[in-house]
Amino acid sequence: MMHLRCNAPGCGTTLELHVHALACPKCGDLLEVVMERPQREPCDLKKIWRERRASHRVLDQSGIWRFRELLPFDYADSDVVTLFEGNVALVRGFKSADWAGVTDLRFKHLGWNPTGSFKDLGMTAAITEARFTGAKTVACASTGNTAASLAAYAARGGIQARVYLPAGQASANKLAQALDFGAEVVQVAGSFDQALDTLLAQSEADLQFLNSINPFRIEGQKTAMLELLEQLEWNVPDYLVVPGGNLGNSSSFGKAFRELKEFGFIEHVPRLVIVQAAGANPLAQMWRSGSGELWPVTSPETVATAIRIGNPRSWRKALQAIHYTNGVVMDVTDAEIGEAKAVIGRDGIGCEPASATTLAGIRKLAAAGEMDRDARIVAVLTGHALKDTDYIIHSQEQRAGSV
Ligand SMILES: *Cc1c(COP(=O)(O)O)cnc(C)c1O
């Protein structure tokens, strides 16, 4: 039976799948869904997943639920809360590759999802599960994108949404989305980390917390890597590059690669590269120092507001993913992020600042000789360009002013 298990080494407490617990009742560490080997062979499933793209069944049209054999899926079709997320483009970045000094670069644009960020992939799974287990209200702390996504999917599922945002720090565009979808917005003084602490201190009956420590969100996000590999005809790239904030996304990708390899879908895994912003870089600092414990950054600062996070909750899982994939953790400055973002724009693609850490990171690794020029690279763009229009206008004004 599929179940939840505590992720802490040496604990291993297990729980039933649908209990709704955010943390291990014994040691407080994060939980994860333990997947079972699917009943069908990998080659059959690859064919079925692809064929579902031509199906009109709602479940098959979602880029998440069409991979349901690798998801916790005990639902009837009508239980699923979906906005047809997933199925997004894998697009080559020619100018971006030139700028970074590499030859084979593709962007997996998860910002081209219903609410404009990858958060939709996890949210369809988490809201479906919350409704299935009787939640009346769902809540999250957010730097903006989780709030927008939670608000949309809760509205879709007929559940009340409450979002905690760091006052004055989330982009106006993201706040507007949350309001548009009818969420109750609570502004908290301080940073995202403080907003999350405030949220976790609440406890009300019928209220479920859907931050990325929620194991169902990790499951939904995992499918981005299944879809990517399908688009690459299951030819595994050399590198998969992703921005790191609270580190749920990196964790989910690591889990995807582990399961795909263990279940025989792929023979080896890509090297995972996690890129943080230099002002919010606790994992990169820990990686460089070789220490085994994460020291939070107390006042995280970066223009990439989606990753302005000093105390990432999923750091252990992300680190396991780095070890499993022989990966790399690094950071880039706000200036590097700004340059990279402008180049991605010139490719006609666009993204929000946090996503541009990937291209900045690739350039840095290539320049240092740590990434082969001809390596096959996929960078994950996490958010849409229209998520943070103030940033674009201000940086263009600055550029115009400096000529
Ligand atoms: C949430 C988010 C991130 C960070 O993802 P984590 O899972 O918290 O590491 C990066 N970019 C964008 C646009 C996001 O919305």
Coordinates of C-alpha atoms and ligand atoms in Angstrom, one line a residue:
M1 CA 0.0 0.0 0.0
M2 CA 1.2 3.5 -0.8
H3 CA 1.8 5.4 2.5
L4 CA 3.6 8.3 4.1
R5 CA 7.0 7.9 5.6
C6 CA 9.2 10.2 7.7
N7 CA 12.2 11.4 5.6
A8 CA 14.6 11.7 8.6
P9 CA 17.5 9.1 8.5
G10 CA 17.0 6.6 11.3
C11 CA 13.3 7.5 12.0
G12 CA 11.3 5.9 9.4
T13 CA 7.9 6.4 11.1
T14 CA 5.1 5.5 8.6
L15 CA 1.5 6.8 8.4
E16 CA -1.5 6.1 6.3
L17 CA -1.6 8.0 3.0
H18 CA -4.7 10.1 3.7
V19 CA -4.2 11.2 7.4
H20 CA -3.2 14.8 6.5
A21 CA -0.1 15.3 8.6
L22 CA 2.5 18.0 7.7
A23 CA 5.3 16.5 9.8
C24 CA 6.4 13.3 11.4
P25 CA 4.5 13.0 14.8
K26 CA 7.6 11.4 16.3
C27 CA 10.5 13.6 15.2
G28 CA 8.9 16.5 13.4
D29 CA 10.8 16.0 10.1
L30 CA 9.2 16.1 6.7
L31 CA 7.0 13.3 5.3
E32 CA 7.1 11.8 1.9
V33 CA 4.8 9.6 -0.1
V34 CA 6.3 6.1 -0.6
M35 CA 5.5 5.0 -4.2
E36 CA 5.0 1.5 -5.3
R37 CA 6.4 0.0 -8.4
P38 CA 3.7 0.4 -11.0
Q39 CA 2.0 -2.8 -12.2
R40 CA 2.7 -2.2 -15.8
E41 CA 6.1 -2.2 -17.5
P42 CA 7.9 1.1 -18.1
C43 CA 7.7 0.7 -21.9
D44 CA 3.9 0.2 -21.7
L45 CA 3.4 3.2 -19.4
K46 CA 5.5 5.5 -21.6
K47 CA 3.2 4.6 -24.5
I48 CA 0.0 5.0 -22.4
W49 CA 1.1 8.4 -21.1
R50 CA 1.8 9.6 -24.6
E51 CA -1.5 8.4 -26.0
R52 CA -3.4 10.1 -23.3
R53 CA -2.4 13.4 -24.9
A54 CA -5.0 12.7 -27.6
S55 CA -7.7 11.7 -25.1
H56 CA -10.7 13.9 -24.2
R57 CA -11.1 12.6 -20.6
V58 CA -10.4 15.5 -18.2
L59 CA -8.0 13.4 -16.2
D60 CA -5.9 12.7 -19.3
Q61 CA -5.8 16.3 -20.4
S62 CA -4.1 17.4 -17.3
G63 CA -0.3 17.2 -17.6
I64 CA -0.2 15.9 -14.0
W65 CA -2.9 13.3 -13.9
R66 CA -2.0 11.7 -17.1
F67 CA 1.0 10.3 -15.2
R68 CA -1.3 9.0 -12.4
E69 CA 0.4 5.6 -12.2
L70 CA 3.3 7.4 -10.5
L71 CA 1.1 9.5 -8.3
P72 CA -0.9 8.9 -5.1
F73 CA -4.2 8.4 -6.9
D74 CA -7.2 6.9 -5.2
Y75 CA -9.7 9.3 -6.6
A76 CA -12.8 9.2 -8.8
D77 CA -12.5 11.5 -11.9
S78 CA -14.9 14.0 -10.3
D79 CA -12.7 14.3 -7.1
V80 CA -9.9 15.8 -9.1
V81 CA -9.5 19.6 -9.0
T82 CA -7.7 20.6 -12.2
L83 CA -7.2 23.6 -14.5
F84 CA -5.4 21.5 -17.2
E85 CA -2.0 22.3 -15.8
G86 CA 1.2 20.8 -17.2
N87 CA 1.9 20.0 -20.8
V88 CA 4.1 23.0 -21.2
A89 CA 6.8 23.7 -23.8
L90 CA 10.4 22.7 -23.9
V91 CA 11.9 25.4 -25.9
R92 CA 15.5 26.0 -27.1
G93 CA 17.3 29.1 -26.0
F94 CA 19.7 30.1 -28.8
K95 CA 20.8 33.5 -27.7
S96 CA 20.7 32.3 -24.1
A97 CA 23.1 29.4 -25.0
D98 CA 25.5 31.8 -26.8
W99 CA 25.5 34.2 -23.9
A100 CA 26.2 31.4 -21.4
G101 CA 28.9 29.8 -23.6
V102 CA 27.1 26.5 -24.2
T103 CA 25.7 24.9 -27.3
D104 CA 22.7 22.7 -26.3
L105 CA 20.3 24.5 -23.9
R106 CA 16.6 24.0 -23.5
F107 CA 14.1 25.8 -21.2
K108 CA 11.3 23.8 -19.6
H109 CA 8.9 26.7 -19.1
L110 CA 6.8 25.8 -16.0
G111 CA 5.7 29.5 -15.9
W112 CA 3.4 28.7 -18.8
N113 CA 0.9 27.0 -16.5
P114 CA -2.6 28.3 -15.6
T115 CA -1.6 30.8 -12.9
G116 CA 1.9 31.4 -14.3
S117 CA 4.2 29.4 -12.2
F118 CA 5.2 25.8 -11.5
K119 CA 3.2 25.9 -8.2
D120 CA 0.1 24.7 -10.2
L121 CA 1.6 21.3 -10.7
G122 CA 1.7 20.6 -7.0
M123 CA -1.4 22.5 -6.2
T124 CA -3.8 20.3 -8.3
A125 CA -2.6 17.3 -6.2
A126 CA -2.7 19.1 -2.9
I127 CA -6.1 20.7 -3.3
T128 CA -7.5 17.4 -4.7
E129 CA -6.3 15.6 -1.6
A130 CA -7.5 18.4 0.8
R131 CA -11.0 18.3 -0.7
F132 CA -10.9 14.5 -0.6
T133 CA -10.1 14.5 3.1
G134 CA -12.8 17.1 3.9
A135 CA -10.9 20.4 4.3
K136 CA -13.1 23.5 4.5
T137 CA -10.2 26.0 4.4
V138 CA -6.7 25.8 3.0
A139 CA -3.8 28.1 3.8
C140 CA -0.3 28.8 2.9
A141 CA 2.6 31.3 3.5
S142 CA 3.9 32.5 0.3
T143 CA 6.3 34.9 -1.5
G144 CA 3.4 35.2 -4.0
N145 CA 3.2 32.4 -6.5
T146 CA 2.0 29.7 -4.1
A147 CA -0.7 32.2 -2.9
A148 CA -1.9 32.8 -6.5
S149 CA -2.0 29.1 -7.3
L150 CA -3.6 28.1 -4.0
A151 CA -6.3 30.7 -4.4
A152 CA -7.1 29.6 -8.0
Y153 CA -7.3 25.9 -7.2
A154 CA -9.2 26.4 -3.9
A155 CA -11.8 28.6 -5.9
R156 CA -12.0 25.8 -8.4
G157 CA -12.6 23.2 -5.7
G158 CA -15.1 25.3 -3.7
I159 CA -12.8 25.6 -0.7
Q160 CA -12.0 28.8 1.2
A161 CA -8.4 30.0 0.8
R162 CA -6.2 32.1 3.2
V163 CA -2.8 33.2 2.3
Y164 CA 0.0 34.8 4.4
L165 CA 2.3 37.1 2.6
P166 CA 5.3 39.1 3.8
A167 CA 3.9 42.6 3.9
G168 CA 5.2 44.8 1.0
Q169 CA 7.5 42.1 -0.4
A170 CA 5.4 40.0 -2.8
S171 CA 5.0 41.5 -6.3
A172 CA 1.7 43.4 -6.9
N173 CA 0.9 41.1 -9.8
K174 CA 0.9 38.0 -7.6
L175 CA -1.1 39.7 -4.8
A176 CA -3.6 40.8 -7.5
Q177 CA -4.1 37.1 -8.6
A178 CA -4.8 35.9 -5.1
L179 CA -7.4 38.7 -4.7
D180 CA -8.9 38.0 -8.0
F181 CA -9.5 34.3 -7.1
G182 CA -11.1 35.4 -3.8
A183 CA -8.5 34.4 -1.2
E184 CA -8.4 36.0 2.2
V185 CA -5.0 37.8 2.3
V186 CA -3.2 38.2 5.6
Q187 CA -0.1 40.5 5.4
V188 CA 2.6 39.5 7.9
A189 CA 5.4 41.9 9.0
G190 CA 8.8 40.5 8.2
S191 CA 10.0 37.9 5.7
F192 CA 8.5 34.8 4.1
D193 CA 10.1 32.7 6.8
Q194 CA 8.2 34.7 9.5
A195 CA 5.0 34.4 7.5
L196 CA 5.5 30.6 7.4
D197 CA 6.2 30.5 11.2
T198 CA 3.0 32.5 11.8
L199 CA 1.0 30.1 9.7
L200 CA 2.4 27.0 11.3
A201 CA 1.5 28.4 14.7
Q202 CA -2.2 28.5 13.8
S203 CA -4.3 25.4 14.4
E204 CA -7.9 25.2 13.5
A205 CA -10.1 22.3 12.8
D206 CA -10.9 21.8 9.1
L207 CA -7.9 24.0 8.1
Q208 CA -5.1 22.4 6.0
F209 CA -1.7 23.9 5.3
L210 CA -0.6 23.5 1.8
N211 CA 3.0 24.8 1.8
S212 CA 5.5 22.8 -0.2
I213 CA 6.4 20.7 2.9
N214 CA 3.0 19.1 2.0
P215 CA 4.0 15.7 0.5
F216 CA 1.2 15.8 -2.1
R217 CA 2.6 19.0 -3.6
I218 CA 5.9 17.3 -4.1
E219 CA 4.2 14.4 -5.9
G220 CA 2.4 16.8 -8.3
Q221 CA 5.6 18.7 -9.1
K222 CA 7.5 15.5 -9.8
T223 CA 5.6 15.0 -13.0
A224 CA 7.4 18.0 -14.6
M225 CA 10.4 15.6 -14.9
L226 CA 8.3 12.8 -16.4
E227 CA 6.9 15.2 -19.0
L228 CA 10.4 16.6 -19.7
L229 CA 11.8 13.1 -20.3
E230 CA 8.9 12.3 -22.5
Q231 CA 9.6 15.4 -24.6
L232 CA 13.3 14.2 -24.9
E233 CA 12.2 10.7 -26.1
W234 CA 13.4 9.5 -22.7
N235 CA 17.0 10.5 -23.5
V236 CA 18.3 11.8 -20.2
P237 CA 20.0 15.3 -20.4
D238 CA 23.4 15.8 -18.7
Y239 CA 22.2 18.6 -16.5
L240 CA 18.9 19.8 -15.0
V241 CA 19.2 23.3 -13.6
V242 CA 16.6 24.7 -11.2
P243 CA 16.3 27.8 -8.9
G244 CA 16.3 27.1 -5.2
G245 CA 14.1 28.8 -2.6
N246 CA 12.3 26.7 -0.1
L247 CA 13.7 23.7 -2.1
G248 CA 10.4 21.8 -2.6
N249 CA 10.9 21.9 -6.4
S250 CA 14.5 20.5 -6.2
S251 CA 13.3 17.8 -3.8
S252 CA 10.5 16.8 -6.1
F253 CA 12.8 16.5 -9.1
G254 CA 15.2 14.4 -7.1
K255 CA 12.4 12.1 -6.0
A256 CA 11.2 11.8 -9.7
F257 CA 14.7 10.8 -10.9
R258 CA 15.1 8.3 -8.1
E259 CA 11.8 6.6 -8.8
L260 CA 12.2 6.6 -12.5
K261 CA 15.6 4.9 -12.2
E262 CA 14.5 2.4 -9.5
F263 CA 11.4 1.4 -11.5
G264 CA 13.4 1.0 -14.7
F265 CA 12.2 4.0 -16.8
I266 CA 15.7 5.4 -17.2
E267 CA 19.2 4.0 -16.7
H268 CA 21.0 7.0 -15.3
V269 CA 20.0 10.4 -14.0
P270 CA 20.9 14.0 -14.9
R271 CA 23.1 16.0 -12.6
L272 CA 20.9 18.4 -10.7
V273 CA 22.2 22.0 -10.3
I274 CA 20.4 24.1 -7.7
V275 CA 21.0 27.9 -8.1
Q276 CA 20.2 30.2 -5.2
A277 CA 20.4 34.0 -5.1
A278 CA 23.5 35.2 -3.3
G279 CA 21.4 37.1 -0.7
A280 CA 19.3 34.1 0.1
N281 CA 21.8 31.3 -0.2
P282 CA 21.8 29.0 2.9
L283 CA 22.1 25.8 0.9
A284 CA 25.0 27.2 -1.2
Q285 CA 26.8 28.3 1.9
M286 CA 26.4 25.0 3.5
W287 CA 27.5 23.2 0.3
R288 CA 30.7 25.3 0.1
S289 CA 31.6 24.9 3.8
G290 CA 31.1 21.1 3.7
S291 CA 29.1 21.4 6.9
G292 CA 26.3 18.9 7.6
E293 CA 23.9 21.5 9.1
L294 CA 22.0 24.3 7.4
W295 CA 22.4 27.8 9.0
P296 CA 19.5 30.0 8.0
V297 CA 20.1 33.4 6.5
T298 CA 18.3 35.7 8.9
S299 CA 17.6 38.7 6.6
P300 CA 17.4 37.3 3.0
E301 CA 17.6 39.9 0.3
T302 CA 17.3 39.6 -3.4
V303 CA 15.4 41.0 -6.3
A304 CA 14.3 37.5 -7.1
T305 CA 11.4 37.7 -4.5
A306 CA 10.2 34.2 -5.3
I307 CA 13.3 32.8 -3.7
R308 CA 13.9 35.4 -0.9
I309 CA 13.9 32.6 1.7
G310 CA 16.4 32.2 4.4
N311 CA 15.3 29.0 6.1
P312 CA 14.3 26.5 3.4
R313 CA 12.3 23.7 5.0
S314 CA 13.0 21.1 2.4
W315 CA 16.8 21.4 2.6
R316 CA 17.5 17.8 3.7
K317 CA 15.4 16.4 0.8
A318 CA 17.1 18.7 -1.7
L319 CA 20.5 17.7 -0.4
Q320 CA 19.6 14.0 -0.8
A321 CA 18.7 14.9 -4.4
I322 CA 22.1 16.5 -4.9
H323 CA 23.9 13.5 -3.5
Y324 CA 21.8 11.1 -5.5
T325 CA 22.4 12.9 -8.8
N326 CA 26.1 13.9 -8.2
G327 CA 24.8 17.5 -8.4
V328 CA 25.9 21.0 -7.7
V329 CA 24.7 23.8 -5.4
M330 CA 25.7 27.4 -6.2
D331 CA 24.6 31.0 -6.0
V332 CA 24.5 34.1 -8.4
T333 CA 24.3 37.8 -7.6
D334 CA 21.3 40.0 -8.4
A335 CA 23.3 41.7 -11.1
E336 CA 23.9 38.3 -12.8
I337 CA 20.2 37.5 -12.4
G338 CA 19.3 40.8 -14.1
E339 CA 21.6 40.2 -17.1
A340 CA 20.4 36.6 -17.6
K341 CA 16.8 37.6 -17.4
A342 CA 17.3 40.2 -20.1
V343 CA 18.9 37.6 -22.4
I344 CA 16.0 35.2 -21.9
G345 CA 13.7 38.0 -22.9
R346 CA 15.8 38.5 -26.1
D347 CA 15.1 34.8 -26.9
G348 CA 11.4 35.8 -27.0
I349 CA 10.7 33.6 -23.9
G350 CA 10.7 35.8 -20.8
C351 CA 10.5 34.7 -17.2
E352 CA 10.5 36.2 -13.7
P353 CA 13.8 37.1 -12.0
A354 CA 14.0 33.9 -9.8
S355 CA 13.9 31.7 -13.0
A356 CA 16.8 33.6 -14.5
T357 CA 19.1 32.3 -11.8
T358 CA 19.3 29.1 -13.9
L359 CA 20.9 30.8 -17.0
A360 CA 23.2 32.9 -14.8
G361 CA 24.3 29.7 -13.0
I362 CA 25.0 27.9 -16.3
R363 CA 27.1 30.8 -17.5
K364 CA 29.1 30.8 -14.3
L365 CA 29.7 27.0 -14.4
A366 CA 30.7 27.0 -18.1
A367 CA 33.1 29.9 -17.5
A368 CA 34.7 28.1 -14.7
G369 CA 35.2 25.0 -16.8
E370 CA 32.9 23.0 -14.5
M371 CA 30.2 22.4 -17.2
D372 CA 31.1 21.0 -20.6
R373 CA 30.4 23.4 -23.4
D374 CA 28.6 20.8 -25.4
A375 CA 26.7 19.3 -22.4
R376 CA 22.9 18.7 -23.0
I377 CA 21.4 21.2 -20.5
V378 CA 17.8 21.8 -19.5
A379 CA 17.0 24.8 -17.3
V380 CA 13.7 25.1 -15.5
L381 CA 11.9 28.4 -15.8
T382 CA 9.7 28.6 -12.8
G383 CA 7.6 31.7 -13.4
H384 CA 6.1 33.9 -16.2
A385 CA 7.5 37.2 -17.2
L386 CA 4.3 39.0 -16.2
K387 CA 4.6 37.9 -12.6
D388 CA 6.9 40.8 -11.8
T389 CA 6.4 43.7 -14.2
D390 CA 7.7 46.3 -11.7
Y391 CA 11.1 44.7 -11.9
I392 CA 11.2 44.8 -15.7
I393 CA 10.1 48.5 -15.9
H394 CA 12.6 49.6 -13.2
S395 CA 15.5 47.7 -14.7
Q396 CA 14.8 49.1 -18.2
E397 CA 14.5 52.6 -16.7
Q398 CA 17.9 52.2 -15.0
R399 CA 19.4 51.0 -18.3
A400 CA 17.9 53.8 -20.3
G401 CA 19.1 56.3 -17.6
S402 CA 22.7 55.0 -17.7
V403 CA 23.3 55.5 -21.5
Ligands
LIG1 C1 8.3 29.0 -5.6 C2 9.3 29.5 -6.7 C3 10.6 29.2 -6.7 C4 11.3 28.4 -5.6 O1 10.9 27.0 -5.6 P1 11.2 26.2 -4.3 O2 10.4 24.9 -4.4 O3 10.6 27.0 -3.1 O4 12.6 26.0 -4.2 C5 11.4 29.6 -7.8 N1 10.9 30.4 -8.7 C6 9.6 30.7 -8.7 C7 9.0 31.6 -9.8 C8 8.7 30.3 -7.7 O5 7.4 30.6 -7.8

